[in-house]
Coordinates of C-alpha atoms in Angstrom, one line a residue:
Chain D
M1 CA 10.1 -1.7 13.1
K2 CA 11.7 1.1 11.1
P3 CA 9.8 0.5 7.9
V4 CA 6.6 1.1 9.7
G5 CA 7.7 4.6 10.5
I6 CA 8.8 5.2 7.0
I7 CA 5.5 4.1 5.5
L8 CA 3.6 6.1 8.1
R9 CA 5.4 9.2 7.1
R10 CA 4.8 8.7 3.4
E11 CA 1.1 8.0 3.9
L12 CA 0.6 11.0 6.2
A13 CA 2.4 13.3 3.7
S14 CA 0.3 12.0 0.9
Y15 CA -2.9 12.9 2.8
F16 CA -1.7 16.5 2.9
S17 CA -0.4 16.5 -0.7
T18 CA -3.9 17.5 -1.9
P19 CA -6.3 20.1 -0.4
L20 CA -8.7 17.2 0.2
A21 CA -7.3 16.5 3.6
V22 CA -7.9 20.1 4.7
V23 CA -11.5 20.0 3.3
V24 CA -12.2 16.7 5.2
I25 CA -10.9 18.2 8.4
L26 CA -12.8 21.4 8.0
F27 CA -16.0 19.5 7.2
F28 CA -15.5 17.4 10.3
L29 CA -14.9 20.5 12.5
V30 CA -17.9 22.3 11.2
L31 CA -20.2 19.3 11.7
A32 CA -18.7 18.6 15.1
N33 CA -19.5 22.1 16.3
V34 CA -23.0 22.1 14.7
F35 CA -23.8 18.8 16.4
A36 CA -22.5 19.9 19.7
F37 CA -24.2 23.3 19.8
F38 CA -27.5 22.6 18.0
L39 CA -28.3 18.9 18.4
G40 CA -26.4 18.6 21.7
S41 CA -27.6 22.0 23.0
L42 CA -24.3 22.8 24.5
Y43 CA -25.4 26.2 25.8
E44 CA -29.0 25.4 26.8
R45 CA -27.9 22.5 28.9
G46 CA -26.1 25.0 31.1
Q47 CA -23.5 22.4 32.1
A48 CA -19.8 23.0 31.7
D49 CA -18.8 19.7 30.0
M50 CA -18.3 18.3 26.5
S51 CA -20.7 15.4 26.6
S52 CA -22.9 17.1 24.0
F53 CA -19.8 16.9 21.6
F54 CA -18.6 13.4 22.4
R55 CA -22.1 11.9 22.3
F56 CA -22.4 12.7 18.5
L57 CA -18.8 11.8 17.7
P58 CA -19.4 8.2 16.7
W59 CA -21.9 9.4 14.0
L60 CA -19.3 11.9 12.7
Y61 CA -16.7 9.1 12.7
L62 CA -19.2 7.2 10.4
L63 CA -18.3 9.8 7.7
L64 CA -14.8 10.8 8.7
C65 CA -13.1 7.4 9.3
P66 CA -14.2 5.6 6.1
A67 CA -13.2 8.7 4.1
V68 CA -9.7 8.7 5.7
S69 CA -9.1 5.0 5.3
M70 CA -10.7 4.3 1.9
R71 CA -7.7 5.0 -0.2
L72 CA -5.1 3.2 2.0
W73 CA -5.1 -0.1 -0.1
A74 CA -7.7 0.5 -2.8
E75 CA -5.5 3.1 -4.4
E76 CA -2.4 1.0 -4.2
R77 CA -4.3 -1.9 -5.9
R78 CA -5.8 0.4 -8.5
S79 CA -2.6 2.1 -9.6
G80 CA -0.4 -1.0 -9.2
S81 CA 1.9 0.7 -6.8
I82 CA 1.2 -2.1 -4.3
E83 CA 3.7 -4.1 -6.4
L84 CA 6.3 -1.4 -5.9
L85 CA 5.7 -1.2 -2.2
L86 CA 5.6 -4.9 -1.4
T87 CA 8.8 -5.7 -3.4
Q88 CA 10.7 -3.4 -1.1
P89 CA 12.5 -5.2 1.7
I90 CA 9.5 -4.9 4.1
T91 CA 6.8 -7.3 5.3
L92 CA 3.2 -7.0 4.4
W93 CA 2.4 -6.6 8.1
Q94 CA 4.7 -3.6 8.4
A95 CA 2.9 -2.0 5.5
V96 CA -0.5 -2.7 7.0
I97 CA 0.4 -1.2 10.3
G98 CA 2.2 1.8 8.9
K99 CA -0.7 2.8 6.7
F100 CA -3.2 2.2 9.5
L101 CA -1.2 4.3 12.0
A102 CA -1.0 7.1 9.4
A103 CA -4.8 7.1 9.1
W104 CA -5.1 7.0 12.9
L105 CA -2.8 9.9 13.3
F106 CA -4.7 11.9 10.7
V107 CA -8.0 11.4 12.6
G108 CA -6.0 12.2 15.8
I109 CA -5.1 15.6 14.3
A110 CA -8.7 16.2 13.3
L111 CA -9.8 15.3 16.8
A112 CA -7.2 17.5 18.4
L113 CA -8.3 20.5 16.3
T114 CA -11.7 20.5 18.1
F115 CA -9.7 22.1 21.0
P116 CA -11.5 25.5 20.7
L117 CA -14.6 23.8 22.0
W118 CA -12.6 22.7 25.0
I119 CA -11.3 26.2 25.5
S120 CA -14.9 27.6 25.2
V121 CA -16.2 25.2 27.8
N122 CA -13.4 26.2 30.2
Y123 CA -14.1 29.9 29.5
L124 CA -17.8 29.4 30.2
G125 CA -17.5 27.3 33.4
N126 CA -15.4 25.0 35.4
P127 CA -15.6 21.6 33.7
D128 CA -13.9 18.5 35.0
N129 CA -10.9 18.5 32.6
G130 CA -9.9 15.0 33.7
V131 CA -13.1 13.7 32.3
I132 CA -12.6 15.6 29.1
V133 CA -9.1 14.2 28.6
A134 CA -10.3 10.7 29.3
A135 CA -13.1 11.2 26.8
Y136 CA -10.7 12.4 24.2
L137 CA -8.4 9.5 24.7
G138 CA -11.3 7.1 24.6
S139 CA -12.6 8.7 21.4
F140 CA -9.2 8.3 19.8
F141 CA -9.3 4.5 20.6
V142 CA -12.8 4.4 19.0
A143 CA -11.4 6.0 15.9
G144 CA -8.8 3.1 15.7
G145 CA -11.7 0.6 15.6
F146 CA -13.5 2.5 12.8
L147 CA -10.3 2.9 10.8
A148 CA -9.3 -0.7 11.1
I149 CA -12.6 -1.6 9.6
G150 CA -12.0 0.9 6.8
T151 CA -8.5 -0.5 6.2
F152 CA -10.1 -3.9 5.8
T153 CA -12.7 -2.8 3.3
S154 CA -10.0 -0.8 1.4
S155 CA -8.0 -4.0 1.1
L156 CA -11.0 -5.8 -0.5
T157 CA -11.4 -3.6 -3.6
K158 CA -9.7 -1.3 -6.1
N159 CA -12.6 1.1 -5.8
Q160 CA -12.3 3.8 -3.1
L161 CA -16.0 4.5 -3.1
V162 CA -16.9 0.9 -2.5
A163 CA -14.4 0.8 0.3
F164 CA -16.0 3.9 1.8
L165 CA -19.5 2.7 1.6
V166 CA -18.9 -0.8 2.9
A167 CA -16.9 0.5 5.8
A168 CA -19.6 3.0 6.6
L169 CA -22.2 0.3 6.5
I170 CA -20.3 -2.1 8.8
C171 CA -19.6 0.8 11.3
F172 CA -23.3 1.8 11.0
V173 CA -24.5 -1.7 11.9
L174 CA -22.0 -1.9 14.8
L175 CA -23.2 1.5 16.1
L176 CA -26.9 0.8 15.7
A177 CA -26.6 -2.5 17.5
G178 CA -26.2 -0.5 20.7
Y179 CA -28.8 2.1 20.2
P180 CA -31.7 2.1 22.7
M181 CA -34.2 1.7 19.9
T182 CA -32.5 -1.4 18.6
T183 CA -32.0 -2.8 22.1
A184 CA -35.6 -2.3 22.9
W185 CA -36.7 -4.0 19.7
F186 CA -34.5 -7.0 20.5
E187 CA -35.7 -7.1 24.1
S188 CA -39.3 -7.5 22.8
W189 CA -38.5 -11.0 21.5
A190 CA -35.0 -12.1 22.1
P191 CA -33.7 -13.8 25.3
Q192 CA -31.8 -11.5 27.7
W193 CA -28.4 -13.1 27.0
L194 CA -28.7 -12.3 23.3
V195 CA -29.7 -8.7 24.0
D196 CA -26.7 -8.3 26.3
G197 CA -24.5 -10.0 23.8
I198 CA -25.5 -7.7 21.0
F199 CA -25.1 -4.7 23.2
A200 CA -21.6 -5.9 24.3
M201 CA -20.6 -6.3 20.7
S202 CA -21.8 -2.8 19.7
F203 CA -19.7 0.3 19.4
L204 CA -22.2 2.4 21.4
G205 CA -22.3 0.1 24.3
H206 CA -18.6 0.7 24.8
F207 CA -18.7 4.3 23.9
E208 CA -21.2 5.3 26.6
N209 CA -18.6 5.1 29.4
I210 CA -16.1 7.0 27.3
V211 CA -18.5 9.9 26.9
K212 CA -18.8 10.1 30.6
G213 CA -15.0 10.2 30.8
V214 CA -14.7 6.7 32.3
L215 CA -11.8 4.9 30.7
D216 CA -12.7 1.3 31.5
L217 CA -10.0 -1.2 30.5
R218 CA -12.7 -3.4 29.0
D219 CA -13.9 -0.7 26.6
V220 CA -10.3 0.1 25.5
L221 CA -9.6 -3.6 25.1
Y222 CA -12.8 -3.9 23.0
F223 CA -11.7 -1.3 20.5
A224 CA -8.1 -2.6 20.5
L225 CA -9.4 -6.1 19.7
V226 CA -11.7 -4.8 17.0
S227 CA -8.7 -3.0 15.5
I228 CA -6.4 -5.9 15.7
F229 CA -9.0 -8.3 14.3
F230 CA -9.7 -6.1 11.2
L231 CA -6.0 -5.4 10.6
L232 CA -5.3 -9.1 10.6
A233 CA -8.2 -9.6 8.2
S234 CA -6.7 -6.9 6.0
A235 CA -3.4 -8.7 5.9
T236 CA -5.1 -12.0 5.2
V237 CA -7.0 -10.4 2.3
L238 CA -3.8 -8.8 0.8
E239 CA -1.9 -12.0 1.2
A240 CA -4.6 -13.7 -0.8
V241 CA -4.6 -11.0 -3.4
K242 CA -0.9 -11.6 -3.8
S243 CA -1.1 -15.4 -4.1
R244 CA -4.6 -15.8 -5.6
Chain X
M1 CA 22.5 -15.5 -8.4
I2 CA 19.0 -16.2 -9.7
K3 CA 17.8 -19.8 -9.6
T4 CA 14.5 -21.3 -10.1
Q5 CA 13.7 -25.0 -9.6
N6 CA 10.4 -26.3 -11.1
L7 CA 8.8 -22.9 -10.4
T8 CA 5.1 -23.2 -11.0
K9 CA 2.1 -20.8 -10.7
H10 CA -1.5 -21.6 -11.1
F11 CA -4.3 -19.0 -11.2
D12 CA -7.7 -20.5 -10.6
G13 CA -6.9 -23.6 -12.6
L14 CA -5.0 -21.7 -15.2
V15 CA -1.3 -22.6 -15.4
A16 CA 0.6 -19.4 -15.8
V17 CA 4.1 -20.7 -15.2
D18 CA 4.8 -24.4 -15.7
D19 CA 7.7 -26.1 -14.1
L20 CA 10.3 -23.5 -15.0
T21 CA 13.9 -24.3 -14.1
F22 CA 16.8 -21.9 -15.0
S23 CA 19.6 -19.9 -13.5
V24 CA 21.3 -16.7 -14.2
E25 CA 24.9 -15.9 -13.2
P26 CA 26.6 -12.6 -12.4
G27 CA 27.7 -10.8 -15.5
E28 CA 24.8 -12.2 -17.5
V29 CA 22.0 -10.2 -19.0
L30 CA 19.2 -12.6 -19.6
G31 CA 16.5 -11.6 -22.0
F32 CA 13.2 -13.0 -21.0
L33 CA 11.1 -13.5 -24.2
G34 CA 7.7 -14.8 -25.0
P35 CA 4.4 -13.8 -26.4
N36 CA 2.0 -11.8 -24.2
G37 CA 0.5 -14.0 -21.5
A38 CA 3.4 -16.5 -21.7
G39 CA 4.2 -16.1 -18.0
K40 CA 7.1 -13.6 -18.1
S41 CA 5.6 -11.1 -15.6
T42 CA 4.3 -13.8 -13.4
T43 CA 7.8 -15.4 -13.2
M44 CA 9.4 -12.0 -12.4
R45 CA 6.8 -11.2 -9.8
M46 CA 7.5 -14.5 -8.0
L47 CA 11.2 -13.8 -8.0
A48 CA 10.6 -10.3 -6.7
G49 CA 8.5 -11.7 -3.8
F50 CA 5.3 -10.1 -4.9
I51 CA 3.3 -13.3 -5.6
T52 CA 3.8 -16.7 -4.0
P53 CA 4.6 -19.7 -6.2
T54 CA 2.1 -22.6 -6.2
S55 CA 5.0 -25.0 -6.2
G56 CA 8.7 -25.1 -6.9
T57 CA 11.3 -22.7 -5.5
G58 CA 13.1 -19.6 -6.6
S59 CA 16.1 -17.8 -5.1
V60 CA 17.7 -14.4 -5.5
G61 CA 21.3 -14.0 -4.3
G62 CA 21.1 -17.4 -2.6
H63 CA 18.0 -16.4 -0.6
D64 CA 14.8 -18.3 -1.1
V65 CA 12.1 -15.9 -2.3
V66 CA 9.5 -17.3 0.0
S67 CA 11.2 -18.5 3.2
D68 CA 13.8 -15.7 3.2
A69 CA 11.9 -13.1 1.4
Q70 CA 13.3 -10.0 3.2
A71 CA 16.9 -11.0 2.4
A72 CA 16.0 -11.8 -1.2
K73 CA 14.2 -8.5 -1.7
A74 CA 17.1 -6.6 -0.1
V75 CA 19.6 -7.7 -2.8
L76 CA 17.2 -7.2 -5.6
G77 CA 16.3 -4.1 -7.7
Y78 CA 12.9 -4.5 -9.4
L79 CA 11.0 -2.6 -12.0
P80 CA 7.4 -3.8 -12.1
E81 CA 5.6 -4.0 -15.4
G82 CA 4.2 -0.6 -16.5
A83 CA 6.4 1.1 -13.9
P84 CA 3.6 1.8 -11.3
H85 CA 4.2 4.9 -9.2
Y86 CA 2.9 7.1 -6.4
G87 CA 1.5 9.9 -8.6
E88 CA 1.1 12.5 -5.9
M89 CA 4.7 12.2 -4.7
T90 CA 7.5 14.4 -6.1
V91 CA 10.4 12.6 -7.8
G92 CA 12.7 13.7 -5.0
G93 CA 10.3 12.6 -2.3
F94 CA 9.7 9.2 -3.9
L95 CA 13.4 8.5 -4.3
E96 CA 14.0 9.5 -0.6
F97 CA 11.2 7.2 0.4
V98 CA 12.8 4.3 -1.4
A99 CA 16.2 5.2 -0.1
D100 CA 14.7 5.1 3.4
L101 CA 13.1 1.6 2.8
R102 CA 16.5 0.4 1.4
A103 CA 18.1 1.7 4.6
L104 CA 20.6 3.9 2.8
E105 CA 22.4 6.2 5.1
G106 CA 24.9 9.0 5.4
E107 CA 27.5 9.6 2.7
R108 CA 26.5 6.5 0.7
R109 CA 22.9 7.5 0.6
R110 CA 23.8 11.0 -0.8
Q111 CA 26.2 9.4 -3.4
R112 CA 23.6 6.9 -4.6
L113 CA 20.8 9.4 -4.8
D114 CA 23.1 11.8 -6.7
Y115 CA 24.2 9.0 -9.0
V116 CA 20.7 7.9 -10.0
I117 CA 19.4 11.4 -10.3
G118 CA 22.3 12.4 -12.6
R119 CA 22.5 9.1 -14.5
L120 CA 18.7 9.1 -15.3
Q121 CA 18.7 12.9 -15.8
L122 CA 16.1 13.6 -13.2
E123 CA 17.5 16.9 -12.0
G124 CA 15.0 19.0 -14.0
V125 CA 11.9 17.2 -12.6
F126 CA 13.2 16.6 -9.1
E127 CA 10.5 18.8 -7.5
Q128 CA 7.7 17.7 -9.9
T129 CA 5.0 15.3 -8.9
I130 CA 5.3 12.0 -10.7
E131 CA 1.8 12.1 -12.2
T132 CA 2.8 15.3 -14.2
L133 CA 5.7 13.5 -15.9
S134 CA 5.8 12.1 -19.4
K135 CA 5.9 8.3 -19.8
G136 CA 9.6 8.3 -20.5
F137 CA 10.3 10.2 -17.3
K138 CA 8.0 7.9 -15.2
R139 CA 9.9 5.0 -16.6
R140 CA 13.2 6.6 -15.6
V141 CA 11.9 7.2 -12.1
G142 CA 11.0 3.5 -11.9
L143 CA 14.5 2.6 -13.1
A144 CA 16.1 5.0 -10.6
Q145 CA 14.1 3.4 -7.8
A146 CA 15.3 -0.1 -8.9
I147 CA 19.0 0.8 -8.9
V148 CA 19.3 3.3 -6.1
H149 CA 20.6 0.8 -3.6
D150 CA 23.1 -0.6 -6.1
P151 CA 21.6 -4.1 -6.1
K152 CA 23.5 -7.2 -7.1
V153 CA 20.5 -8.5 -9.0
L154 CA 18.2 -6.6 -11.2
I155 CA 14.8 -7.7 -12.6
L156 CA 13.3 -5.3 -15.1
D157 CA 9.9 -6.0 -16.5
E158 CA 9.7 -4.4 -20.0
P159 CA 12.0 -1.5 -19.1
T160 CA 11.7 0.1 -22.6
D161 CA 8.0 -0.5 -23.2
G162 CA 6.3 2.6 -24.5
L163 CA 9.5 4.7 -24.8
D164 CA 10.6 6.5 -28.0
P165 CA 13.7 5.2 -29.9
L166 CA 16.0 7.7 -28.2
Q167 CA 14.8 6.8 -24.7
K168 CA 15.0 3.1 -25.6
H169 CA 18.6 3.6 -26.5
E170 CA 19.3 5.4 -23.3
V171 CA 17.9 2.6 -21.2
R172 CA 19.8 0.0 -23.1
T173 CA 23.0 1.9 -22.6
L174 CA 22.4 2.1 -18.9
I175 CA 21.8 -1.6 -18.7
S176 CA 24.9 -2.4 -20.6
E177 CA 26.9 0.0 -18.4
I178 CA 25.9 -1.5 -15.1
A179 CA 25.8 -5.1 -16.3
R180 CA 29.4 -6.1 -15.7
E181 CA 29.2 -7.4 -12.2
K182 CA 25.5 -7.7 -11.9
T183 CA 22.9 -10.4 -12.6
I184 CA 20.2 -8.9 -14.8
V185 CA 16.9 -10.3 -16.2
I186 CA 14.9 -8.1 -18.5
S187 CA 11.7 -9.1 -20.2
T188 CA 10.8 -7.7 -23.6
H189 CA 9.0 -8.5 -26.7
I190 CA 11.3 -6.3 -28.8
L191 CA 13.6 -8.8 -30.4
E192 CA 16.2 -6.2 -31.4
E193 CA 16.7 -5.5 -27.8
V194 CA 18.0 -9.0 -27.2
D195 CA 20.8 -8.4 -29.7
A196 CA 21.5 -5.0 -28.2
V197 CA 21.9 -5.9 -24.5
C198 CA 21.4 -9.6 -23.7
T199 CA 24.2 -12.2 -23.4
R200 CA 21.6 -14.9 -23.2
A201 CA 17.9 -15.4 -24.1
V202 CA 15.2 -17.6 -22.7
I203 CA 12.0 -18.0 -24.6
I204 CA 8.9 -19.1 -22.7
A205 CA 5.5 -20.0 -24.2
H206 CA 2.4 -21.1 -22.3
G207 CA 4.5 -20.9 -19.1
R208 CA 7.1 -23.4 -20.3
L209 CA 10.7 -22.9 -21.2
V210 CA 11.1 -23.6 -24.9
A211 CA 14.6 -22.2 -25.7
D212 CA 17.6 -21.1 -23.6
D213 CA 20.7 -20.0 -25.6
T214 CA 22.9 -17.1 -26.6
P215 CA 21.2 -14.7 -29.1
A216 CA 23.7 -15.8 -31.8
A217 CA 23.1 -19.5 -31.2
L218 CA 19.3 -18.9 -31.3
R219 CA 19.6 -17.0 -34.5
A220 CA 21.5 -19.9 -36.0
R221 CA 18.5 -22.2 -35.5
A222 CA 16.6 -20.5 -38.3
P223 CA 17.7 -20.9 -41.9
S224 CA 17.0 -17.2 -42.3
G225 CA 19.3 -16.3 -39.4
R226 CA 16.6 -14.0 -38.0
L227 CA 15.6 -14.1 -34.3
E228 CA 12.0 -13.3 -35.3
D229 CA 11.7 -16.6 -37.2
V230 CA 13.1 -18.6 -34.3
F231 CA 10.8 -16.9 -32.0
R232 CA 7.8 -17.6 -34.2
A233 CA 8.8 -21.3 -34.6
V234 CA 9.3 -22.1 -30.9
A235 CA 6.7 -19.8 -29.3
A236 CA 3.7 -20.8 -31.4

């Protein structure tokens, strides 16, 4: 298991080796606050909770997560360093996990840095902090799902931009599938089981509980399964790249 | 130490390496020769565990490169073609990273790192990021990475490619110096290099082995006594 930690550390360090990481985090924080205060009307609602922040989080993830994961494998493939990495005494799976965990931790840091909002809400009123902690934890799991998809698209190409766009597109579709507008449109013609099925597969369907601070095992399991599925797919793609 | 048995690799119907059987013993420095596209790099990549053979087997230090890949990679030092690198890392950070992956610890770790940094004259660029280095230095970092764990077996894909004559000489001296108890394979298309460092040479063309002999014996095959003429005759 040790190589996973070594790879995680290298990846995380390489994020912070350029100012880009700081820019990405700042961008995320600014947008997160803009969304929470203006779109989410944090003040006007007059309620001491953070749902106006968490509700927009998946849309922010749509930009943040693919940006964080896009270089994981695409850059290794482009520069050829993948050959250097995979001829070290490690397994492909250890490399996939180590890189994914680094990206996940990076988004975890970005998420943790939204803490001033939490402090503000506590200053303004008496929110249910248990609900907020649960929502944070849930949001962290959601990020895992987004990042696994990004890891997968990054393994498919040598081009980071392509990896970013395809990941954002897949995540967008999975998000939109659960949006009331989409659901309503499906309901107008599709049988109920199909509507339910699409909603059950969507990100938003599982995120709704998380926003409310309800950590349902099924929702956590959903994002865990999405992550595992796309990480396995990444490993399969990389194995195929190796043995074309 | 290195053995291949009917090693074969197909790429989408193209035969890159065709039924290659050879072995290399400790103390030997095998020169791997052949025109571009002959299958040199593909063979080395299979031995290094980077790509999987279509058929046949290969082993490094007695460990099969497919079924026992971790053990095979652990006894091997490998310099990939073009010495790819992590540009954003510092030389020091990169070598520490490789030492971590190679599970070097304590006193031995310090000794080995000191040795490669000194031997490849990397002290002056230790804190520099690799992308800012000259080609010669990048190659040296690649070599340092390959020998940091004092491997029994070394596979170096074009270790002197793109270096100036002085640097070429440096690398050859290094190889000769560590060659005594190691098994080394180097690929090159510089024929003078074969005379300079190799105890044996293998020529492959179109993925097949066409000659396997000592440099002297190979040279004797041509009336002119020049390796270049032998190479042209068998590799065509």
